[in-house]
Coordinates of C-alpha atoms in Angstrom, one line a residue:
M218 CA 0.3 -24.7 -15.7
D219 CA 2.3 -21.9 -17.4
V220 CA 4.4 -20.3 -14.7
V221 CA 4.8 -17.1 -16.6
E222 CA 1.1 -16.8 -17.1
T223 CA 0.5 -17.5 -13.4
E224 CA 2.9 -14.7 -12.4
I225 CA 1.1 -12.4 -14.8
V226 CA -2.3 -13.3 -13.3
S227 CA -0.9 -12.8 -9.8
T228 CA 0.3 -9.3 -10.6
L229 CA -2.9 -8.4 -12.4
L230 CA -5.0 -9.5 -9.4
S231 CA -2.8 -7.6 -7.0
G232 CA -3.2 -4.5 -9.2
L233 CA -6.9 -5.0 -9.4
V234 CA -7.2 -5.0 -5.6
Q235 CA -4.9 -2.0 -5.4
Q236 CA -7.3 -0.1 -7.7
M237 CA -10.2 -1.0 -5.3
Q238 CA -8.2 0.4 -2.4
N239 CA -7.3 3.6 -4.2
S240 CA -11.0 4.1 -5.0
L241 CA -11.9 3.5 -1.4
F242 CA -9.3 5.9 0.0
R243 CA -10.3 8.6 -2.5
T244 CA -14.0 8.4 -1.7
G245 CA -13.8 8.0 2.1
F246 CA -15.9 10.5 4.0
S247 CA -14.0 10.1 7.3
S248 CA -10.3 11.0 7.9
V249 CA -9.7 7.5 9.3
I250 CA -10.2 6.0 5.8
R251 CA -9.4 9.0 3.6
E252 CA -6.2 10.0 5.5
S253 CA -5.2 7.1 7.8
H254 CA -6.1 4.4 5.3
D255 CA -7.5 2.0 7.9
A256 CA -9.1 -0.3 5.3
S257 CA -8.3 -3.3 3.1
C258 CA -9.7 -4.8 -0.1
A259 CA -9.6 -8.4 -1.5
I260 CA -11.0 -10.8 -4.1
L261 CA -12.4 -14.0 -2.7
N262 CA -13.3 -17.3 -4.4
T263 CA -16.6 -19.2 -4.0
E264 CA -15.3 -20.8 -0.8
G265 CA -14.5 -17.4 0.7
R266 CA -10.7 -18.0 0.4
V267 CA -8.6 -14.9 -0.4
L268 CA -7.3 -15.0 -4.0
A269 CA -5.6 -11.6 -3.7
Q270 CA -5.2 -8.9 -1.1
H271 CA -3.0 -5.9 -1.7
V272 CA -1.9 -5.6 1.9
V273 CA -2.5 -2.5 4.0
L274 CA -3.7 -4.4 7.0
P275 CA -2.4 -8.1 7.1
L276 CA -4.9 -9.1 9.8
H277 CA -7.8 -8.8 7.3
L278 CA -6.4 -11.8 5.5
G279 CA -8.0 -13.9 8.2
A280 CA -11.0 -11.7 8.7
F281 CA -12.2 -11.8 5.1
T282 CA -12.6 -15.6 5.0
E283 CA -14.5 -15.7 8.3
C284 CA -16.9 -13.0 7.1
A285 CA -17.6 -15.0 4.0
K286 CA -18.2 -18.1 6.0
A287 CA -20.7 -16.1 8.1
I288 CA -22.6 -15.1 4.9
F289 CA -22.7 -18.7 3.8
R290 CA -24.3 -19.7 7.2
R291 CA -27.1 -17.1 6.8
Y292 CA -27.7 -17.0 3.0
S293 CA -27.8 -19.7 0.4
V294 CA -25.6 -19.3 -2.7
E295 CA -28.7 -19.8 -4.9
S296 CA -30.3 -16.7 -3.4
M297 CA -27.4 -14.4 -4.5
V298 CA -28.0 -12.3 -7.6
P299 CA -26.0 -9.6 -9.5
G300 CA -26.2 -6.3 -7.6
D301 CA -26.4 -7.8 -4.1
A302 CA -24.1 -6.7 -1.3
F303 CA -23.7 -7.9 2.3
L304 CA -22.6 -6.1 5.4
L305 CA -21.4 -7.3 8.8
N306 CA -19.1 -6.3 11.6
H307 CA -19.7 -9.0 14.3
P308 CA -16.4 -10.3 15.8
Y309 CA -18.0 -13.6 16.8
W310 CA -20.6 -14.2 14.2
G311 CA -18.2 -13.0 11.5
G312 CA -14.5 -12.2 11.4
S313 CA -14.2 -8.5 12.2
P314 CA -11.4 -7.7 14.6
H315 CA -13.8 -5.4 16.5
A316 CA -17.1 -3.6 15.8
P317 CA -15.7 -0.5 14.1
D318 CA -14.2 -2.8 11.4
M319 CA -17.1 -3.2 9.0
A320 CA -17.0 -5.5 6.0
V321 CA -18.9 -4.9 2.8
I322 CA -18.9 -7.9 0.4
S323 CA -20.5 -8.3 -3.0
P324 CA -20.9 -11.4 -5.2
I325 CA -19.1 -11.4 -8.5
F326 CA -20.9 -12.7 -11.5
V327 CA -19.3 -13.4 -14.9
Q328 CA -21.8 -14.3 -17.7
D329 CA -24.4 -15.1 -15.1
K330 CA -22.1 -17.4 -13.2
W331 CA -21.2 -16.7 -9.6
V332 CA -17.4 -16.9 -9.3
G333 CA -16.6 -15.2 -6.0
F334 CA -16.7 -12.0 -4.0
A335 CA -15.3 -8.5 -4.0
A336 CA -14.6 -7.6 -0.4
T337 CA -13.7 -4.5 1.6
M338 CA -13.2 -3.9 5.3
A339 CA -12.9 -0.4 6.7
H340 CA -12.8 1.2 10.2
K341 CA -15.7 3.4 11.1
N342 CA -15.0 6.4 13.4
D343 CA -18.1 5.6 15.5
L344 CA -20.7 2.8 15.7
G345 CA -22.3 3.8 19.0
G346 CA -21.4 2.1 22.3
S347 CA -20.5 3.7 25.6
V348 CA -18.0 6.1 24.3
P349 CA -17.4 8.1 21.0
G350 CA -15.2 6.1 18.7
S351 CA -16.7 2.8 19.9
C352 CA -13.5 1.5 21.6
P353 CA -14.2 1.8 25.3
T354 CA -11.2 0.7 27.4
T355 CA -13.4 -0.4 30.2
A356 CA -16.0 -2.5 28.3
R357 CA -16.9 -5.8 29.9
D358 CA -18.7 -7.3 26.9
I359 CA -19.1 -6.5 23.2
F360 CA -22.5 -4.8 23.7
A361 CA -20.7 -1.8 25.2
E362 CA -18.5 -1.6 22.0
G363 CA -21.2 -0.4 19.6
I364 CA -23.8 -2.0 17.3
Q365 CA -23.0 -5.6 16.4
I366 CA -24.3 -6.5 12.9
P367 CA -24.6 -10.1 11.7
P368 CA -24.4 -10.8 8.0
V369 CA -27.2 -8.6 6.4
R370 CA -28.0 -8.3 2.6
F371 CA -28.3 -4.5 2.7
V372 CA -28.3 -4.1 -1.1
R373 CA -30.6 -6.3 -3.2
E374 CA -30.2 -6.2 -7.0
G375 CA -28.7 -2.8 -6.7
T376 CA -31.3 -1.3 -4.4
V377 CA -30.2 -0.3 -0.9
D378 CA -32.5 -1.4 2.0
E379 CA -33.7 1.9 3.4
I380 CA -34.8 0.3 6.7
F381 CA -31.3 -1.0 7.3
E382 CA -29.8 2.4 6.4
A383 CA -32.2 4.1 8.9
V384 CA -31.4 1.7 11.7
L385 CA -27.7 2.0 11.2
K386 CA -27.7 5.8 11.1
A387 CA -29.7 5.8 14.3
N388 CA -26.9 3.9 16.1
T389 CA -23.9 6.1 15.3
R390 CA -22.9 9.5 16.5
T391 CA -21.7 10.4 13.0
P392 CA -24.4 9.0 10.6
E393 CA -23.4 10.9 7.5
L394 CA -19.7 10.0 7.8
V395 CA -20.4 6.3 8.5
W396 CA -23.0 5.9 5.7
G397 CA -20.7 7.8 3.3
D398 CA -17.9 5.4 4.1
I399 CA -20.2 2.4 3.6
R400 CA -21.2 3.8 0.2
G401 CA -17.5 4.2 -0.6
Q402 CA -16.9 0.6 0.3
L403 CA -19.8 -0.5 -1.9
G404 CA -18.4 1.5 -4.8
S405 CA -15.1 -0.1 -4.3
C406 CA -16.7 -3.6 -4.5
R407 CA -18.6 -2.6 -7.7
L408 CA -15.3 -1.6 -9.2
G409 CA -13.7 -4.9 -8.2
E410 CA -16.6 -6.8 -9.8
R411 CA -16.1 -4.9 -13.1
L412 CA -12.4 -5.2 -13.1
F413 CA -12.5 -9.0 -12.4
R414 CA -15.0 -9.5 -15.2
D415 CA -12.7 -7.6 -17.6
L416 CA -9.7 -9.6 -16.5
A417 CA -11.6 -12.9 -16.9
G418 CA -12.8 -12.1 -20.4
G419 CA -14.4 -15.2 -21.7
D420 CA -12.4 -17.8 -19.7
V421 CA -13.0 -17.3 -16.0
D422 CA -12.1 -20.9 -15.2
R423 CA -8.6 -20.3 -16.6
L424 CA -8.2 -17.2 -14.5
L425 CA -9.3 -19.0 -11.3
A426 CA -7.0 -22.0 -12.0
H427 CA -4.0 -19.6 -12.2
A428 CA -5.1 -17.9 -9.0
H429 CA -5.4 -21.2 -7.3
H430 CA -1.9 -22.2 -8.6
N431 CA -0.5 -19.0 -7.3
A432 CA -1.9 -19.7 -3.8
E433 CA -0.2 -23.1 -4.0
L434 CA 3.1 -21.5 -4.9
S435 CA 2.8 -19.1 -1.9
A436 CA 2.3 -22.0 0.4
R437 CA 5.1 -24.0 -1.2
R438 CA 7.5 -21.1 -0.8
I439 CA 6.8 -20.9 2.9
Q440 CA 7.1 -24.7 3.3
T441 CA 10.4 -24.7 1.5
V442 CA 11.9 -22.1 3.7
V443 CA 10.5 -23.7 6.9
S444 CA 12.0 -27.1 5.8
S445 CA 15.5 -25.4 5.7
W446 CA 15.2 -24.4 9.4
P447 CA 16.4 -26.8 12.1
D448 CA 13.9 -28.9 13.8
G449 CA 13.1 -27.9 17.3
E450 CA 10.7 -26.4 19.8
Y451 CA 11.1 -23.0 21.2
S452 CA 9.0 -20.8 23.5
A453 CA 8.7 -17.1 24.2
A454 CA 6.3 -14.7 25.9
R455 CA 5.5 -11.0 25.7
Y456 CA 3.2 -8.8 27.7
V457 CA 0.5 -6.1 27.5
D458 CA 0.2 -3.3 30.1
H459 CA -3.2 -4.4 31.3
D460 CA -6.8 -5.0 30.0
G461 CA -8.3 -1.6 30.9
I462 CA -10.1 -2.8 34.0
R463 CA -7.5 -4.8 36.0
V464 CA -5.0 -1.9 35.9
G465 CA -1.5 -3.0 36.9
R466 CA -2.1 -6.7 36.0
R467 CA 0.0 -7.6 32.9
L468 CA -1.4 -9.8 30.3
R469 CA 0.8 -12.7 29.1
L470 CA 0.9 -13.8 25.5
A471 CA 2.8 -17.1 25.3
V472 CA 4.0 -18.9 22.1
R473 CA 5.5 -22.3 21.7
A474 CA 6.8 -22.8 18.1
V475 CA 7.2 -26.5 17.1
K476 CA 8.9 -27.3 13.8
Q477 CA 9.5 -30.7 12.2
G478 CA 10.4 -31.1 8.6
D479 CA 8.3 -28.6 6.6
D480 CA 5.6 -28.5 9.3
L481 CA 5.4 -25.7 11.8
Y482 CA 2.7 -24.8 14.3
F483 CA 2.2 -22.2 17.0
D484 CA 0.9 -23.4 20.3
L485 CA -0.8 -20.5 22.1
T486 CA -2.5 -22.5 24.9
D487 CA -0.2 -21.2 27.7
S488 CA -1.4 -17.6 27.1
D489 CA -3.4 -16.0 29.9
D490 CA -7.1 -16.6 30.4
Q491 CA -9.5 -14.3 28.6
A492 CA -9.3 -10.7 29.8
V493 CA -12.1 -9.0 31.7
G494 CA -11.6 -5.8 29.7
P495 CA -11.5 -5.4 25.9
A496 CA -8.0 -6.8 25.3
N497 CA -9.1 -10.2 23.8
I498 CA -8.5 -11.4 20.3
R499 CA -10.3 -14.1 18.3
P500 CA -8.6 -17.1 16.7
P501 CA -8.9 -15.8 13.0
L502 CA -6.8 -12.8 14.0
A503 CA -4.3 -14.9 15.8
R504 CA -3.9 -17.1 12.7
A505 CA -3.6 -14.0 10.5
A506 CA -0.9 -12.7 12.9
A507 CA 1.0 -15.9 12.4
A508 CA 0.7 -15.5 8.6
F509 CA 2.1 -12.0 8.9
V510 CA 5.1 -13.2 10.9
M511 CA 5.8 -16.0 8.5
T512 CA 5.6 -13.7 5.5
S513 CA 7.9 -11.2 7.2
L514 CA 10.5 -13.9 7.8
V515 CA 10.2 -15.9 4.6
D516 CA 9.6 -13.3 1.9
P517 CA 8.0 -9.9 2.4
G518 CA 7.2 -9.8 -1.3
L519 CA 5.2 -13.0 -1.2
P520 CA 1.8 -12.7 -3.0
I521 CA -0.8 -12.5 -0.3
N522 CA -3.6 -15.1 -0.7
Y523 CA -5.1 -18.1 1.0
G524 CA -1.9 -20.1 0.5
V525 CA -0.2 -17.9 3.0
L526 CA -2.9 -18.1 5.5
E527 CA -3.4 -21.9 5.2
S528 CA 0.3 -22.6 5.5
V529 CA 0.3 -21.7 9.1
K530 CA -1.3 -23.6 12.0
I531 CA -2.2 -22.5 15.5
R532 CA -3.5 -24.1 18.6
T533 CA -5.6 -22.1 21.0
R534 CA -7.3 -22.8 24.3
P535 CA -11.0 -21.8 24.6
G536 CA -11.5 -19.3 27.3
S537 CA -8.0 -17.8 26.8
I538 CA -7.1 -14.3 25.7
V539 CA -6.6 -15.5 22.1
D540 CA -9.8 -17.6 22.1
P541 CA -12.4 -15.9 24.3
H542 CA -15.9 -17.0 25.1
Y543 CA -18.7 -14.9 23.7
P544 CA -19.5 -12.1 24.5
A545 CA -16.0 -11.1 25.9
P546 CA -15.0 -7.6 24.8
V547 CA -12.4 -7.1 22.0
S548 CA -12.4 -3.4 21.1
T549 CA -8.8 -2.7 22.2
Y550 CA -7.4 -5.9 20.6
N551 CA -4.5 -4.2 18.8
P552 CA -1.9 -4.2 21.6
T553 CA -2.6 -7.8 22.3
I554 CA -1.9 -8.7 18.6
H555 CA 1.4 -6.8 18.8
A556 CA 2.5 -8.7 21.9
L557 CA 1.5 -12.0 20.2
E558 CA 3.5 -11.2 17.1
E559 CA 6.5 -10.2 19.1
A560 CA 6.3 -13.5 21.0
M561 CA 6.1 -15.4 17.7
F562 CA 9.1 -13.5 16.3
A563 CA 11.1 -14.3 19.5
A564 CA 10.1 -18.0 19.4
L565 CA 11.2 -18.4 15.8
A566 CA 14.5 -16.5 16.2
P567 CA 16.6 -19.6 17.0
M568 CA 15.2 -21.3 13.8
A569 CA 15.0 -18.4 11.4
H570 CA 18.2 -16.7 12.7
Q571 CA 16.5 -13.3 12.6
R572 CA 15.8 -11.3 15.7
V573 CA 13.6 -8.3 16.1
A574 CA 13.5 -6.1 19.2
G575 CA 10.3 -4.9 20.7
G576 CA 8.6 -2.1 18.8
G577 CA 6.3 0.8 19.8
G578 CA 3.1 -1.1 19.1
S579 CA -0.1 0.8 18.2
R580 CA -2.6 3.2 19.7
S581 CA -5.6 5.3 18.8
L582 CA -6.8 8.7 20.0
A583 CA -10.5 9.8 19.7
I584 CA -11.6 13.4 20.6
S585 CA -15.3 14.1 20.2
G586 CA -17.8 16.8 21.0
R587 CA -20.6 18.9 19.6
D588 CA -20.1 20.6 16.2
A589 CA -21.5 24.0 15.1
E590 CA -24.7 22.4 13.7
G591 CA -25.5 20.6 16.9
G592 CA -24.3 17.2 15.7
T593 CA -21.4 15.2 17.0
F594 CA -17.8 15.1 15.6
V595 CA -15.4 12.2 16.3
Q596 CA -11.8 12.9 15.5
Y597 CA -10.2 9.4 15.3
E598 CA -6.5 9.0 14.8
L599 CA -4.1 6.0 14.7
F600 CA -0.4 6.0 15.7
G601 CA 2.5 3.7 16.0
G602 CA 5.8 4.6 17.5
G603 CA 9.4 3.5 17.0
S604 CA 10.1 0.1 15.5
G605 CA 12.5 -2.3 17.1
A606 CA 16.0 -2.8 15.8
R607 CA 16.9 -6.0 13.9
T608 CA 20.0 -8.1 13.9
D609 CA 21.4 -6.1 11.0
R610 CA 19.8 -2.6 11.0
D611 CA 18.4 0.2 13.1
G612 CA 14.7 0.6 13.9
V613 CA 12.6 3.2 12.0
N614 CA 11.6 6.4 13.7
G615 CA 8.0 7.4 14.2
T616 CA 6.4 4.7 12.1
T617 CA 3.8 2.0 12.3
V618 CA 5.0 -1.5 13.2
N619 CA 4.1 -5.1 12.6
H620 CA 0.6 -5.5 11.1
T621 CA -0.5 -1.9 11.5
N622 CA 0.2 0.0 8.3
A623 CA -2.2 2.9 8.8
S624 CA -0.9 6.4 8.0
I625 CA -0.7 9.4 10.4
A626 CA -3.3 12.0 9.5
P627 CA -1.7 15.3 8.4
I628 CA -1.8 18.2 10.8
E629 CA -3.5 20.4 8.2
I630 CA -6.4 18.0 7.7
I631 CA -6.9 17.5 11.5
E632 CA -6.9 21.3 12.2
S633 CA -9.2 22.1 9.3
E634 CA -11.8 19.5 10.3
Y635 CA -11.8 19.5 14.1
P636 CA -11.5 22.1 16.9
V637 CA -8.0 21.3 18.0
R638 CA -4.6 22.9 17.3
I639 CA -1.6 20.6 17.1
T640 CA 1.2 22.5 18.8
R641 CA 3.9 19.8 18.8
F642 CA 4.6 16.8 16.5
E643 CA 8.2 15.8 16.9
L644 CA 10.5 12.9 17.5
I645 CA 11.6 12.2 21.1
P646 CA 15.4 12.2 21.5
D647 CA 16.8 9.1 23.3
S648 CA 13.5 7.2 23.1
G649 CA 15.0 4.5 21.0
G650 CA 16.8 1.8 22.9
A651 CA 20.6 2.0 22.6
G652 CA 22.5 -0.9 20.9
K653 CA 24.8 -1.9 18.1
Y654 CA 21.6 -1.2 16.2
R655 CA 19.4 1.5 17.7
G656 CA 15.7 1.3 18.2
G657 CA 13.5 3.7 16.3
L658 CA 12.4 6.9 18.1
G659 CA 8.9 7.5 19.3
F660 CA 7.2 10.9 18.9
R661 CA 5.2 13.4 20.8
R662 CA 1.9 14.8 19.4
E663 CA 0.2 17.5 21.4
Y664 CA -3.2 19.1 21.0
D665 CA -4.7 22.3 22.3
I666 CA -8.5 21.9 22.8
L667 CA -10.4 24.7 21.1
A668 CA -14.0 23.5 21.9
D669 CA -15.9 24.2 25.1
E670 CA -16.1 20.6 26.0
V671 CA -14.7 17.4 24.5
R672 CA -14.5 13.7 25.4
V673 CA -11.1 12.0 25.0
N674 CA -10.6 8.3 24.6
V675 CA -7.2 6.7 24.2
R676 CA -6.2 3.0 23.8
S677 CA -2.5 2.7 24.0
D678 CA 0.1 0.3 25.4
K679 CA 3.8 -0.1 26.4
H680 CA 3.5 2.7 28.9
F681 CA 4.4 0.2 31.7
V682 CA 5.9 -2.8 29.7
A683 CA 8.7 -1.1 27.8
P684 CA 9.6 -2.4 24.3
G685 CA 12.4 -4.9 25.0
G686 CA 15.9 -4.8 23.7
L687 CA 17.9 -7.9 22.6
D688 CA 21.4 -9.2 23.0
G689 CA 22.6 -6.4 25.3
G690 CA 20.5 -3.7 23.6
S691 CA 18.5 -1.4 25.8
D692 CA 14.8 -1.2 26.1
G693 CA 12.9 1.5 24.2
H694 CA 11.5 4.4 26.2
P695 CA 7.9 3.7 27.3
G696 CA 5.0 5.8 26.1
R697 CA 3.2 8.5 28.1
L698 CA -0.2 10.1 28.0
L699 CA -0.3 13.7 29.5
V700 CA -2.9 16.3 30.1
Y701 CA -2.5 20.0 31.1
L702 CA -5.7 21.5 32.5
M703 CA -5.9 25.2 31.6
G704 CA -2.1 25.2 31.1
N705 CA -1.4 24.0 34.6
E706 CA 1.1 21.4 35.8
E707 CA 1.1 18.2 33.7
R708 CA -0.7 15.0 34.8
T709 CA 0.3 11.6 33.6
L710 CA -2.6 9.3 32.8
D711 CA -2.9 5.6 32.2
S712 CA -2.2 4.0 28.8
R713 CA -6.0 3.4 28.4
V714 CA -8.4 6.2 29.1
S715 CA -12.2 6.3 28.5
D716 CA -14.3 9.5 28.5
L717 CA -11.8 12.0 29.8
V718 CA -13.6 15.4 29.7
L719 CA -11.5 18.3 28.6
H720 CA -12.4 22.0 28.0
R721 CA -11.2 24.9 25.9
G722 CA -7.7 25.8 26.9
D723 CA -6.8 22.3 28.1
R724 CA -4.0 20.4 26.4
V725 CA -3.4 16.6 25.8
A726 CA -0.2 15.1 24.7
L727 CA 0.6 11.5 23.6
E728 CA 4.2 10.3 23.6
T729 CA 4.6 7.0 21.7
P730 CA 7.2 4.4 22.8
G731 CA 10.6 4.0 21.1
G732 CA 11.8 0.6 19.8
G733 CA 14.3 -1.6 21.6
G734 CA 17.9 -1.8 20.6
V735 CA 19.9 -4.9 19.5
G736 CA 23.5 -5.7 20.5
N737 CA 26.0 -4.1 22.8
P738 CA 25.9 -0.2 22.5
Q739 CA 29.7 -0.2 22.7
D740 CA 29.8 -2.0 19.3
R741 CA 27.9 0.7 17.5
D742 CA 29.7 2.2 14.5
P743 CA 31.0 5.6 15.5
V744 CA 29.9 7.0 12.2
L745 CA 26.3 6.1 13.1
V746 CA 26.8 7.6 16.6
D747 CA 27.9 10.8 15.0
R748 CA 24.9 10.8 12.7
D749 CA 22.5 10.2 15.6
W750 CA 24.1 13.2 17.4
R751 CA 23.9 15.5 14.4
F752 CA 20.3 14.6 13.7
G753 CA 19.3 15.1 17.3
Y754 CA 18.3 11.4 17.9
I755 CA 20.5 11.3 21.0
S756 CA 21.0 14.2 23.5
I757 CA 24.2 12.8 25.1
W758 CA 27.3 11.5 23.2
P759 CA 28.0 8.1 24.7
A760 CA 31.1 8.1 26.8
T761 CA 31.7 4.4 25.7
S762 CA 31.8 5.3 22.0
T763 CA 35.2 5.0 20.3
G764 CA 34.2 8.1 18.4
D765 CA 34.4 10.2 21.7
K766 CA 38.0 11.4 21.6
S767 CA 37.8 12.9 25.0
G768 CA 36.6 9.7 26.7
R769 CA 33.8 11.6 28.2
G770 CA 30.1 11.9 27.3
G771 CA 29.0 15.2 25.9
E772 CA 25.6 16.7 26.5
R773 CA 23.6 18.5 23.8
S774 CA 22.7 22.0 24.9

């Protein structure tokens, strides 16, 4: 196999998928797709394995394959024809992380031969359920989390099933936005089909052979690096605040990494039993999380394909938080995935010689109410926090961390589309953990409510379990959720809130956690301390810093 040609094919496939994503982001009806970019695209082969994914959300690497398997279980390959498209969002009967993540997948035909799928997965701002946004923090089963759709052929030979469209629109608070986003996904798939046919030309078998070889190279790259690590067995555990129902009871994500030769697997069987509330994750996501961790440690520029996913092995325990029994709820899965990835990074640190402090995790905010036309609006936003420092560099301020690469919606867009005013959006001084390398800062985003009545739903984490520091570094500052009723004294709420009712004149503020620091703060370069002081990242000059000529800490006025 010509290595140069394989590299060219890899680059072309990645570019093809990126064009699909650009199309999806530009045609998105909702701000969660158009602005936050909570969506992924991929090309799959006839086995449902990912040939290329231009990564926005790494977890979808595992989700796409499970969705394809679900289609195979329900529909025969022989029944598929050009112009078809399938839709599903079921976490158990498919691969979606939770109900709002809806997959649209269409078969690709080249000269009447079926050769694979064009696939998209995108978050919907509402699919019904007990609260607007479809991520209730107190759900006890998936039926409270919105409509659950098994694989459905909703487009047949280019014609949309009008009955399916009517049923779906009747089960969402924002039917035009949801259906508009689905049409955007369908258009992205059609673009992927066309681009793949153009790329294949008259020799699709050669294209597929190079794509397969590229996946082998990705897997081989990971195995080569793993073989250079020392053999051993290491364990680590990280925690989630709680599951939304058993408040105050931490959830434990435990990882045992076992490495021998070029073989590595993650044993997750010592993690807690499945959560009562919606903090569970399914094994396909746990496996994709492991693939993300390995890619980060081995080569962040690695082509993303099934070779990456299939090079990692996990072991789970049925009935645990990473392998729950149906129909355990999963809507607030994201904090659990972050804790799992941090435990994996910690377990691999003695082998890979790379250490990462705890980061700010992820969270979402949904504000909903009645619009001027009598319909329902759902303002859905995604946030990160500060990233943890590493063994050789500071964390990043106000960013997304680990697998969550969504963007923060611009203030101008939010204020122009929803009845809120964002009065503060700023970094929080001192929120990053001190260390030789400082943790990234969290931020505060504050909203004035301009509607008569709204419902607020927040799924956050690390308000009680602070992002941990390493090697003498300090923990990052925990997050906070605050409300001010009619401008009165502030009230601190839990990290997970469902159906909080606010009115015109009330205010809600979300403070995201900072990242943990790495190393002894006394070893920090005085030049960096001075920069932190000048930029306002710290409010007190450390008395221990060699750059403090007076020997006393100074306070910023």
